[in-house]
PDB file of C-alpha atoms in Angstrom:
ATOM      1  CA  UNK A1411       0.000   0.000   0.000  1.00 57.00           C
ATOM      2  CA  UNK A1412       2.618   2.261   0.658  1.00 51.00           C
ATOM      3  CA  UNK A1413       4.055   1.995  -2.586  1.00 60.00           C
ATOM      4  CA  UNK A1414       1.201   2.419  -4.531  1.00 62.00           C
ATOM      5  CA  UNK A1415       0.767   5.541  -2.543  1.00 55.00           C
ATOM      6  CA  UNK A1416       4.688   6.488  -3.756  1.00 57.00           C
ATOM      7  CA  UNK A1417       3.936   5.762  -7.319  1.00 61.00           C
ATOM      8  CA  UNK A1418       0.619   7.593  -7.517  1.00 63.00           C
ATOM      9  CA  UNK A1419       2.317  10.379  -6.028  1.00 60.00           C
ATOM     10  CA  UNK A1420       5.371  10.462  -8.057  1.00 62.00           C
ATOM     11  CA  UNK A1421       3.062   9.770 -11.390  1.00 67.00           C
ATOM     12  CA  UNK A1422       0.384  12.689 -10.120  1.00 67.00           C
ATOM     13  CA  UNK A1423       3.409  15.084  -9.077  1.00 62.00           C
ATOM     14  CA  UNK A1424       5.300  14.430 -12.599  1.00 67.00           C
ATOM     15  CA  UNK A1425       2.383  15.295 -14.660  1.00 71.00           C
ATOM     16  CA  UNK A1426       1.528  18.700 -12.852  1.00 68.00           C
ATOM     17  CA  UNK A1427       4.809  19.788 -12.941  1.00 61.00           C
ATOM     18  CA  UNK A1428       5.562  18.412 -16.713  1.00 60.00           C
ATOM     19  CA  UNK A1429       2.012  20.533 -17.361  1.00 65.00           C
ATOM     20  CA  UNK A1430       3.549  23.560 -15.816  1.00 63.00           C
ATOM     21  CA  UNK A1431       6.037  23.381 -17.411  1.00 60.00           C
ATOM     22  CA  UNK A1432       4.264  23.380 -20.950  1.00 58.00           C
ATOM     23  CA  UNK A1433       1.978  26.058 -19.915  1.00 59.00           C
ATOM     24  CA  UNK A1434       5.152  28.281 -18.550  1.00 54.00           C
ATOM     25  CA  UNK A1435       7.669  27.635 -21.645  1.00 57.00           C
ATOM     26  CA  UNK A1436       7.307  30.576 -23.542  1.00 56.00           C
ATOM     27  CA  UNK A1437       8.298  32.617 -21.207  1.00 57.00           C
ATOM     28  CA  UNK A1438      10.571  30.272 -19.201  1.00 54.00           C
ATOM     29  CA  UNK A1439      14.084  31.801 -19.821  1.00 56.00           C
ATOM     30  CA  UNK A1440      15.761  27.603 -18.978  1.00 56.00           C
ATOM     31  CA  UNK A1441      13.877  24.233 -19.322  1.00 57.00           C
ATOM     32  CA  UNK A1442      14.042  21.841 -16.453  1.00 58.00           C
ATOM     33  CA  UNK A1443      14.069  17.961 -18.051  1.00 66.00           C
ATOM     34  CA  UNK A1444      11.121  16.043 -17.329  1.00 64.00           C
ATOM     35  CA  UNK A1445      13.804  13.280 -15.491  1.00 69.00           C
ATOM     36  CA  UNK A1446      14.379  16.516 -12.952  1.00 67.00           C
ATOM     37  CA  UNK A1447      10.436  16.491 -12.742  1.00 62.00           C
ATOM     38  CA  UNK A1448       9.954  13.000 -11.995  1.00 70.00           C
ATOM     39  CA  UNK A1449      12.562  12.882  -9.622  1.00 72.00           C
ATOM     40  CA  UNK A1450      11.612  15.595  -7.354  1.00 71.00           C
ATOM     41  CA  UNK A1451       7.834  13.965  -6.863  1.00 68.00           C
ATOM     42  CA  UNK A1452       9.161  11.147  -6.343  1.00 73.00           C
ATOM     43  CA  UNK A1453      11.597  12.491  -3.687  1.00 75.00           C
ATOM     44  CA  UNK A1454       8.303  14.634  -2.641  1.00 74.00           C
ATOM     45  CA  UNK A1455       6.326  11.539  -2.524  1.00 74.00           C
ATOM     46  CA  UNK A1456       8.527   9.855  -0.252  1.00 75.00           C
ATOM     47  CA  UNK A1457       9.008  12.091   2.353  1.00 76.00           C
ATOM     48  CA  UNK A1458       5.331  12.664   2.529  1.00 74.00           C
ATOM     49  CA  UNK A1459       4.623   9.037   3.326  1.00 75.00           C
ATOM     50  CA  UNK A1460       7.771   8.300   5.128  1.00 76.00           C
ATOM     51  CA  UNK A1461       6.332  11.752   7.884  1.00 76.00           C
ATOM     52  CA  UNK A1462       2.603  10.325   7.547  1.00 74.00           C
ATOM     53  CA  UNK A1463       4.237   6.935   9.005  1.00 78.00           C
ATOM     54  CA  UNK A1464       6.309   8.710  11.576  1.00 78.00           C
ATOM     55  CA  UNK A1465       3.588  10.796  12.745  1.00 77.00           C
ATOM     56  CA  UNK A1466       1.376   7.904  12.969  1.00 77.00           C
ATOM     57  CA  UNK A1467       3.416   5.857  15.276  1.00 79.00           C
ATOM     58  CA  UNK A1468       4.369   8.850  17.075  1.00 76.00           C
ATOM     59  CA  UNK A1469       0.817   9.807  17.534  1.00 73.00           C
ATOM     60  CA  UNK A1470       0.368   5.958  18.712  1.00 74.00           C
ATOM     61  CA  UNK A1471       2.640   5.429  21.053  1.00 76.00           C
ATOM     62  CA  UNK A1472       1.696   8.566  23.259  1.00 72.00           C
ATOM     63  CA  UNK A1473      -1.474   8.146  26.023  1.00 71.00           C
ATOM     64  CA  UNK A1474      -3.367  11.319  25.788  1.00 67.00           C
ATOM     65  CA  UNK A1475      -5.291  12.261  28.632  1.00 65.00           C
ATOM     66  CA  UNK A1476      -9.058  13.439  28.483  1.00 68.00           C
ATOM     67  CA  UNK A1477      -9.955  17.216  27.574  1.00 65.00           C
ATOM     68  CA  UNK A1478     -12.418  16.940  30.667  1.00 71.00           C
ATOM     69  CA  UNK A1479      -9.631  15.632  33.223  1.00 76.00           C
ATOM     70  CA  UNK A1480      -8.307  18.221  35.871  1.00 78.00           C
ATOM     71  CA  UNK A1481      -4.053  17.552  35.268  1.00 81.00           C
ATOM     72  CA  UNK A1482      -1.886  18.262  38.656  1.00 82.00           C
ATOM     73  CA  UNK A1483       0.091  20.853  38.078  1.00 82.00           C
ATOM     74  CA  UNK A1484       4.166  20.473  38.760  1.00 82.00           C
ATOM     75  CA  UNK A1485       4.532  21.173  42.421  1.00 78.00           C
ATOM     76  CA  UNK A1486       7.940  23.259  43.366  1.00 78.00           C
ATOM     77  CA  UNK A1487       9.080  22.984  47.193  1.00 76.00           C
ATOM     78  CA  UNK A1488       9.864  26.708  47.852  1.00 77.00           C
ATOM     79  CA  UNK A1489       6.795  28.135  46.208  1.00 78.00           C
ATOM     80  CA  UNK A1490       3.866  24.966  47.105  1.00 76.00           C
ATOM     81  CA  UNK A1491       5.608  23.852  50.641  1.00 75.00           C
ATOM     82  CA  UNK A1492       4.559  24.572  54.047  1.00 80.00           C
ATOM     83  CA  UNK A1493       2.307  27.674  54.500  1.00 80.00           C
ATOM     84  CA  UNK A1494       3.496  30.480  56.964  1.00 81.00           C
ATOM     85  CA  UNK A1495       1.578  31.165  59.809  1.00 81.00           C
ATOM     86  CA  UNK A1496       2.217  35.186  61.204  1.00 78.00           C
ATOM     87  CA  UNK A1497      -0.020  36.232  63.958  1.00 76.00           C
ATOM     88  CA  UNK A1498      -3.084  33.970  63.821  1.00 77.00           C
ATOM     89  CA  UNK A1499      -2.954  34.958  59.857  1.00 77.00           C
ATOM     90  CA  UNK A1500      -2.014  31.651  57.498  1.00 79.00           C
ATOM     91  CA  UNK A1501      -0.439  32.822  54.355  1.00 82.00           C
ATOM     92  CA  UNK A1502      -0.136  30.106  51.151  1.00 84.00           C
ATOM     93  CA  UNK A1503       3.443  30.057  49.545  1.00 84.00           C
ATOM     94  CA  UNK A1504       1.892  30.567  46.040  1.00 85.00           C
ATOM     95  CA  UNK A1505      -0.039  33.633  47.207  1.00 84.00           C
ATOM     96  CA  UNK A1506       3.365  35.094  48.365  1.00 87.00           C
ATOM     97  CA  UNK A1507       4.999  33.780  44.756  1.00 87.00           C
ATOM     98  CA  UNK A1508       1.241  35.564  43.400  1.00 87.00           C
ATOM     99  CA  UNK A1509       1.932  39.167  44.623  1.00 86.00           C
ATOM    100  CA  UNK A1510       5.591  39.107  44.232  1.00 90.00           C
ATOM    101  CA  UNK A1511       5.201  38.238  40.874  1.00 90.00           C
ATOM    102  CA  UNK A1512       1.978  40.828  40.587  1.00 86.00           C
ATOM    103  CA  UNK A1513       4.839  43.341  41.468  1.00 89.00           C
ATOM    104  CA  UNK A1514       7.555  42.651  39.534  1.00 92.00           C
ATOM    105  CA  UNK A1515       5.529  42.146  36.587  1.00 90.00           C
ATOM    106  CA  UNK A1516       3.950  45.964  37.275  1.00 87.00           C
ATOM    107  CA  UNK A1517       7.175  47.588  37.839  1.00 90.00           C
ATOM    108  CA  UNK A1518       8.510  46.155  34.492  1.00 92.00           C
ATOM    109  CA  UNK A1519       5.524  46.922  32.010  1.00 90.00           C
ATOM    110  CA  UNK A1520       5.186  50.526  34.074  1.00 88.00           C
ATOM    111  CA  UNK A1521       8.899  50.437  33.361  1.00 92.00           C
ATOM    112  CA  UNK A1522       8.351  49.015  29.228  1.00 93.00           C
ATOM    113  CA  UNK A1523       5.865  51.661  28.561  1.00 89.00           C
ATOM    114  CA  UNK A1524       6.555  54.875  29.920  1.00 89.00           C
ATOM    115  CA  UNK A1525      10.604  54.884  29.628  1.00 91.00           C
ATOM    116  CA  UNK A1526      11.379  52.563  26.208  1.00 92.00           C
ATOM    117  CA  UNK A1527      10.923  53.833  22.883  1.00 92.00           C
ATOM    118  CA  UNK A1528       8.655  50.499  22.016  1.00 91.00           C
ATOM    119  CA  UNK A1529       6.473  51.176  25.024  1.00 91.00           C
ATOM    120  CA  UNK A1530       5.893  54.870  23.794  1.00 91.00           C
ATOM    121  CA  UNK A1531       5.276  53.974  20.318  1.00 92.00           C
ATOM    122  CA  UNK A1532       2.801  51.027  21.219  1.00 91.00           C
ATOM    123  CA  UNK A1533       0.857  54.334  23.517  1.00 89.00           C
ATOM    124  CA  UNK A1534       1.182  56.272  19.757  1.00 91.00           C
ATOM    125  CA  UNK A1535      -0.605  53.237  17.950  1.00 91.00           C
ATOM    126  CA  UNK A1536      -3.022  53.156  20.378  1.00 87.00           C
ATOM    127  CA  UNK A1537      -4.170  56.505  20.698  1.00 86.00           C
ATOM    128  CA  UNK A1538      -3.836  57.044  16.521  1.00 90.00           C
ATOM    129  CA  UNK A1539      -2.116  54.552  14.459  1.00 90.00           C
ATOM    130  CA  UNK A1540      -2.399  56.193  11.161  1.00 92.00           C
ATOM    131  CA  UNK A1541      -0.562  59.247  12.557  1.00 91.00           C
ATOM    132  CA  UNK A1542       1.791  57.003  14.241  1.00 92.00           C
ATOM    133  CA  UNK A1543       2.202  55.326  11.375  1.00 92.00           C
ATOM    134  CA  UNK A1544       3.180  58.870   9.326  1.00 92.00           C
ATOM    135  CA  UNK A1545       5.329  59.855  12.281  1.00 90.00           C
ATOM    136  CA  UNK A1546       7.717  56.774  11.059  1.00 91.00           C
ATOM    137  CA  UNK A1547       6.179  54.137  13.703  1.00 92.00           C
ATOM    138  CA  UNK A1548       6.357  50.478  12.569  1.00 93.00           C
ATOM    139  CA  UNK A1549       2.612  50.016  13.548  1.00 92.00           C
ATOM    140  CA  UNK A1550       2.820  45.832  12.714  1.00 92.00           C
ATOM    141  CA  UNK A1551       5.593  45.618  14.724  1.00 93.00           C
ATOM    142  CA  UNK A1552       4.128  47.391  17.621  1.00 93.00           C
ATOM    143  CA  UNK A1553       1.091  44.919  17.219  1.00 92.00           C
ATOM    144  CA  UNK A1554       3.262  41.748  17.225  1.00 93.00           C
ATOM    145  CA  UNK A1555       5.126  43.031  20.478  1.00 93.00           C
ATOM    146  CA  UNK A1556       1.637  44.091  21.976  1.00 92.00           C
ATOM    147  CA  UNK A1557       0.333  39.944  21.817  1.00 93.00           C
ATOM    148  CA  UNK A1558       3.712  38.925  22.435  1.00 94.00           C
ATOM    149  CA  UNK A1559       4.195  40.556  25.861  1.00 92.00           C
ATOM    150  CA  UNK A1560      -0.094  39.934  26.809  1.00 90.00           C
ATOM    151  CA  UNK A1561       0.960  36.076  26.034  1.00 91.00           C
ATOM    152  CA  UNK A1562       4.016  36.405  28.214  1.00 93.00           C
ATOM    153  CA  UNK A1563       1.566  37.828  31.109  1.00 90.00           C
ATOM    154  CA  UNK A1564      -0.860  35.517  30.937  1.00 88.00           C
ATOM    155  CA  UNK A1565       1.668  32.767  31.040  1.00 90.00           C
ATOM    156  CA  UNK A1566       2.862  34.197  34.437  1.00 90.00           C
ATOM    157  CA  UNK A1567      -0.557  34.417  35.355  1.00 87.00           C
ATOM    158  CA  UNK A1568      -1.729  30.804  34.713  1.00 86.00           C
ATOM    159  CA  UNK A1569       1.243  29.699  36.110  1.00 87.00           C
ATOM    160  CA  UNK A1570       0.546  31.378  39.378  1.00 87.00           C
ATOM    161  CA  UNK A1571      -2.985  29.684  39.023  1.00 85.00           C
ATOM    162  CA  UNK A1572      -1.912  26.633  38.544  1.00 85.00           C
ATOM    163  CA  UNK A1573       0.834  26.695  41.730  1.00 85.00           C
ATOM    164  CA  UNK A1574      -2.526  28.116  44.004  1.00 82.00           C
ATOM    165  CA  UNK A1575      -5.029  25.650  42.664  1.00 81.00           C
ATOM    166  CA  UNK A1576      -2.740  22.643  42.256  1.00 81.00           C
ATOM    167  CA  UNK A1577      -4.856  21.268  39.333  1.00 81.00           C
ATOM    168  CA  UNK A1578      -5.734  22.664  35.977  1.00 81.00           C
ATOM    169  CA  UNK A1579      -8.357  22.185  33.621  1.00 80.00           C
ATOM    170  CA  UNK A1580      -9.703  23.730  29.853  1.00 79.00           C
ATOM    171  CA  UNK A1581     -11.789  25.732  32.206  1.00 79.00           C
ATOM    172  CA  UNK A1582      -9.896  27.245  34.540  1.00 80.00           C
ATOM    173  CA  UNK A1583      -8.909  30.649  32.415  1.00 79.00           C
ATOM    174  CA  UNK A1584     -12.145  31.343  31.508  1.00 82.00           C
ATOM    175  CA  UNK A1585     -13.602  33.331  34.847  1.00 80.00           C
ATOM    176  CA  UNK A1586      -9.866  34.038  35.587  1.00 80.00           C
ATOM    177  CA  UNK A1587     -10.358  35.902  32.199  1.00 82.00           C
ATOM    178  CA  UNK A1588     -13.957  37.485  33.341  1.00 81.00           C
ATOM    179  CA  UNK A1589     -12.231  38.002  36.265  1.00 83.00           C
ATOM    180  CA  UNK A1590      -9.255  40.018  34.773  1.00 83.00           C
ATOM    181  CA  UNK A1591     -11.297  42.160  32.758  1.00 84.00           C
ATOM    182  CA  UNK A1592     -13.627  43.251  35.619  1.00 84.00           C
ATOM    183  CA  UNK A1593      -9.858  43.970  37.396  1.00 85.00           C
ATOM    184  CA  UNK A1594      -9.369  46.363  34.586  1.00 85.00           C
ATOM    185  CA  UNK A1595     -12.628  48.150  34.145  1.00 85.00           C
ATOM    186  CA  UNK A1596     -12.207  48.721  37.990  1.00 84.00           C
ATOM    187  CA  UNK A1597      -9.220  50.171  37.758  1.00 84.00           C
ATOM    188  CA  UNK A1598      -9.484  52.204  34.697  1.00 82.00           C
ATOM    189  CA  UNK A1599      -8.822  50.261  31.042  1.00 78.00           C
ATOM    190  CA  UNK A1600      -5.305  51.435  30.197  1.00 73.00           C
ATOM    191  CA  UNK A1601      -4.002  52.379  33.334  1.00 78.00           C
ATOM    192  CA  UNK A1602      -1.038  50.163  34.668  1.00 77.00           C
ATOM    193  CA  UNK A1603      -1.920  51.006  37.954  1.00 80.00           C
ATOM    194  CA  UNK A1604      -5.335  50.654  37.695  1.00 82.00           C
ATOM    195  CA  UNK A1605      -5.592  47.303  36.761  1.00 82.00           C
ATOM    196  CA  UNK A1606      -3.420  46.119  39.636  1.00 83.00           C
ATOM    197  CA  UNK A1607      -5.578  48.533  41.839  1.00 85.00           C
ATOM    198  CA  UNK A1608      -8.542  47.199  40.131  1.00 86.00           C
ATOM    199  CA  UNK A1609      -7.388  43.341  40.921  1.00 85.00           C
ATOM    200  CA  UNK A1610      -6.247  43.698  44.582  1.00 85.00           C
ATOM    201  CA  UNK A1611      -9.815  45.527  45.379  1.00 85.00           C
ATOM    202  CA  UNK A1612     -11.715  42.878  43.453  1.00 86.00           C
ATOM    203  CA  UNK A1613      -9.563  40.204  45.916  1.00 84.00           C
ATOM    204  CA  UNK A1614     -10.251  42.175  48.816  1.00 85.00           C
ATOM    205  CA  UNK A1615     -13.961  42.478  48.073  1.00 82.00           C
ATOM    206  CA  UNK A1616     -14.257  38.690  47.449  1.00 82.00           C
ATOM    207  CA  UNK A1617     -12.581  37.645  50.865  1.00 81.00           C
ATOM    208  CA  UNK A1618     -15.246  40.120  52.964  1.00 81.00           C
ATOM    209  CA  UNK A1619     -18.304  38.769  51.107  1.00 79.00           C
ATOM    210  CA  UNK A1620     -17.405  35.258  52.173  1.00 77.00           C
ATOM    211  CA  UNK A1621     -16.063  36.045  55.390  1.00 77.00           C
ATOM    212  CA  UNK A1622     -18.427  38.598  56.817  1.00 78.00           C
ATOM    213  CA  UNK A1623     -21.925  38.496  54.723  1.00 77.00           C
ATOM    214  CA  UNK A1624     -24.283  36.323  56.745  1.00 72.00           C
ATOM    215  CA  UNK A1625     -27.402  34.431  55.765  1.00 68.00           C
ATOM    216  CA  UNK A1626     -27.628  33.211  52.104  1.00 71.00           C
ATOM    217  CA  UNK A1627     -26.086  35.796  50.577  1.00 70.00           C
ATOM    218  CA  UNK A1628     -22.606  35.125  52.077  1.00 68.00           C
ATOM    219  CA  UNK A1629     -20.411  32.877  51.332  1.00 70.00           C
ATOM    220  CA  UNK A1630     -18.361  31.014  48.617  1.00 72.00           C
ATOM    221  CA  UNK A1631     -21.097  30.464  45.858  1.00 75.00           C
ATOM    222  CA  UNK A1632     -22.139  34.845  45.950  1.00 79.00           C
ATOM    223  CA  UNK A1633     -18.621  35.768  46.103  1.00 78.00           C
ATOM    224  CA  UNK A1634     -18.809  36.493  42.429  1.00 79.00           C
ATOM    225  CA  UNK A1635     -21.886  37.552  42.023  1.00 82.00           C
ATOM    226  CA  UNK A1636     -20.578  40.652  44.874  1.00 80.00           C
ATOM    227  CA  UNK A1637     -17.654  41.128  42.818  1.00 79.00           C
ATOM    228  CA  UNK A1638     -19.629  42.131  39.563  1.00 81.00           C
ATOM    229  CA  UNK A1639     -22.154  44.251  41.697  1.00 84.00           C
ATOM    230  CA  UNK A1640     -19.541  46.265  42.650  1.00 81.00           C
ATOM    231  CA  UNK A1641     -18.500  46.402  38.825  1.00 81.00           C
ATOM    232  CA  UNK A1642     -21.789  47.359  37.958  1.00 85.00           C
ATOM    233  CA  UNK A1643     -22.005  49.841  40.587  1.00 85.00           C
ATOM    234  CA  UNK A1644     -17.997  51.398  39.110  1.00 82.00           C
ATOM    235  CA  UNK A1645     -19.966  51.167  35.668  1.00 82.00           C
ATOM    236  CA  UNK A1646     -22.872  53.422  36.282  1.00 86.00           C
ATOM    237  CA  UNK A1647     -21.381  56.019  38.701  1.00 85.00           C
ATOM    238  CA  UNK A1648     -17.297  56.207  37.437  1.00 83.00           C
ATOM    239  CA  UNK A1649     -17.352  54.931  33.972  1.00 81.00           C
ATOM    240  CA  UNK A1650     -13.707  55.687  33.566  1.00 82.00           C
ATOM    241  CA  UNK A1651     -12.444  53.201  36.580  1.00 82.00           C
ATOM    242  CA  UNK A1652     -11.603  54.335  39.799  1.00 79.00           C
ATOM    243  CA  UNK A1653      -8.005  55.500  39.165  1.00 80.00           C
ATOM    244  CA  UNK A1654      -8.982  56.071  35.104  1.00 70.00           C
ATOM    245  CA  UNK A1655      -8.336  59.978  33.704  1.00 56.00           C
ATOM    246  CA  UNK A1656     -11.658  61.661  32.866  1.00 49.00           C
ATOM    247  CA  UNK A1657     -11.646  62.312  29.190  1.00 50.00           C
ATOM    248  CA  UNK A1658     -13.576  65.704  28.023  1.00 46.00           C
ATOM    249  CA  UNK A1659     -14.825  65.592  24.591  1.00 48.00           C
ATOM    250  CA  UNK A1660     -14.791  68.972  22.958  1.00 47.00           C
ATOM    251  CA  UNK A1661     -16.561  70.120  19.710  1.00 43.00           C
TER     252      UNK A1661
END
């Protein structure tokens, strides 16, 4: 079967690049030999079934696990190991590895945007990116640097996630995501300090509604429901976030 499949393939590869080649002649300033045709399908052929069989066995021989199956996430000793207990208060290793890495992460993109040249074009693009782009700006560029540092973040991020929950899932970035976004619109969308203003009060607002709401409203199961009335509440009486810059339209 497999070389049937390298004969058809050298045959069907010959014949569209002998047509080509017919088709392209008059214009063609050399002439490859048909013998230079057939033996590059056939070397095309090859390789083609030769990977299909690799990937097959390699695709074989591996045990995938289920979409729906929570994975435990690699443990590390000085982030995941004993928690610290300081007066009465028990604090988690990964929350510690959490805000340090909150910090440091803030300092850096504060740091990237307001001091490098990137980080002040990529403010250019956003406010205008046709004048940016007449200013001399390399607008894709900007772009490609924009998703690559967001991915970088949000690989910090899950990993953080992952070290707190200990498991992860296909779901867990999806109200980590709702939740990041309400962080931002908190804060002020744009604003650097906002958003990590905007995350800590979110946190903070979270841990009271379980700890001190009584009745049915308290709780674990409302503590999200608290955190988006209070972005609802942000919404309708400080649109711009609570550290955001109020913008004044003129005529």
């Amino acid at each position: 079967m497999v070389a049937l499949v390298i004969v058809v393939g050298a045959v069907v590869g010959t014949a569209i690049g002998w047509l080509a080649g017919l088709v392209v002649r008059r214009r063609a300033r050399t002439e490859i030999k048909i013998q230079a045709i057939a033996a590059a399908a056939a070397a095309a052929a090859v390789a083609a079934v030769v990977g299909w069989v690799l990937f097959e066995k390699l695709i074989s021989s591996i045990t995938w696990p289920s979409a729906k199956q929570r994975i435990p996430f690699p443990q590390i000793d000085v982030v995941t190991g004993t928690a610290f207990d300081v007066g009465g208060v028990t604090i988690q290793r990964s929350a510690i590895f959490t805000m340090a890495a909150l910090a440091i992460c803030a300092a850096l993109l504060w740091f990237f945007i307001n001091r490098t040249r990137l980080g002040r074009g990529m403010q250019a693009v956003s406010q205008d990116p046709d004048t940016a782009r007449l200013m001399g700006i390399n607008v894709d560029r900007i772009i490609v640097v924009a998703f690559a540092l967001g991915a970088v973040l949000a690989a910090i991020a899950g990993v953080s996630q992952g070290l707190q929950n200990n498991n992860i899932d296909f779901r867990m970035g999806f109200l980590a995501g709702l939740k990041a976004f309400t962080a931002a619109v908190l804060g002020g969308i744009g604003n650097v300090y906002g958003a990590v203003v905007g995350g800590l009060v979110l946190g903070v607002i979270e841990a009271m509604a379980t700890q001190y709401i009584p009745g049915q409203f308290g709780g674990s199961t409302w503590k999200d429901v608290w955190a988006f009335v209070i972005l609802i509440l942000v919404l309708v009486f400080r649109p711009q976030g609570l550290l955001g810059a109020r913008v004044v339209d003129r005529a």
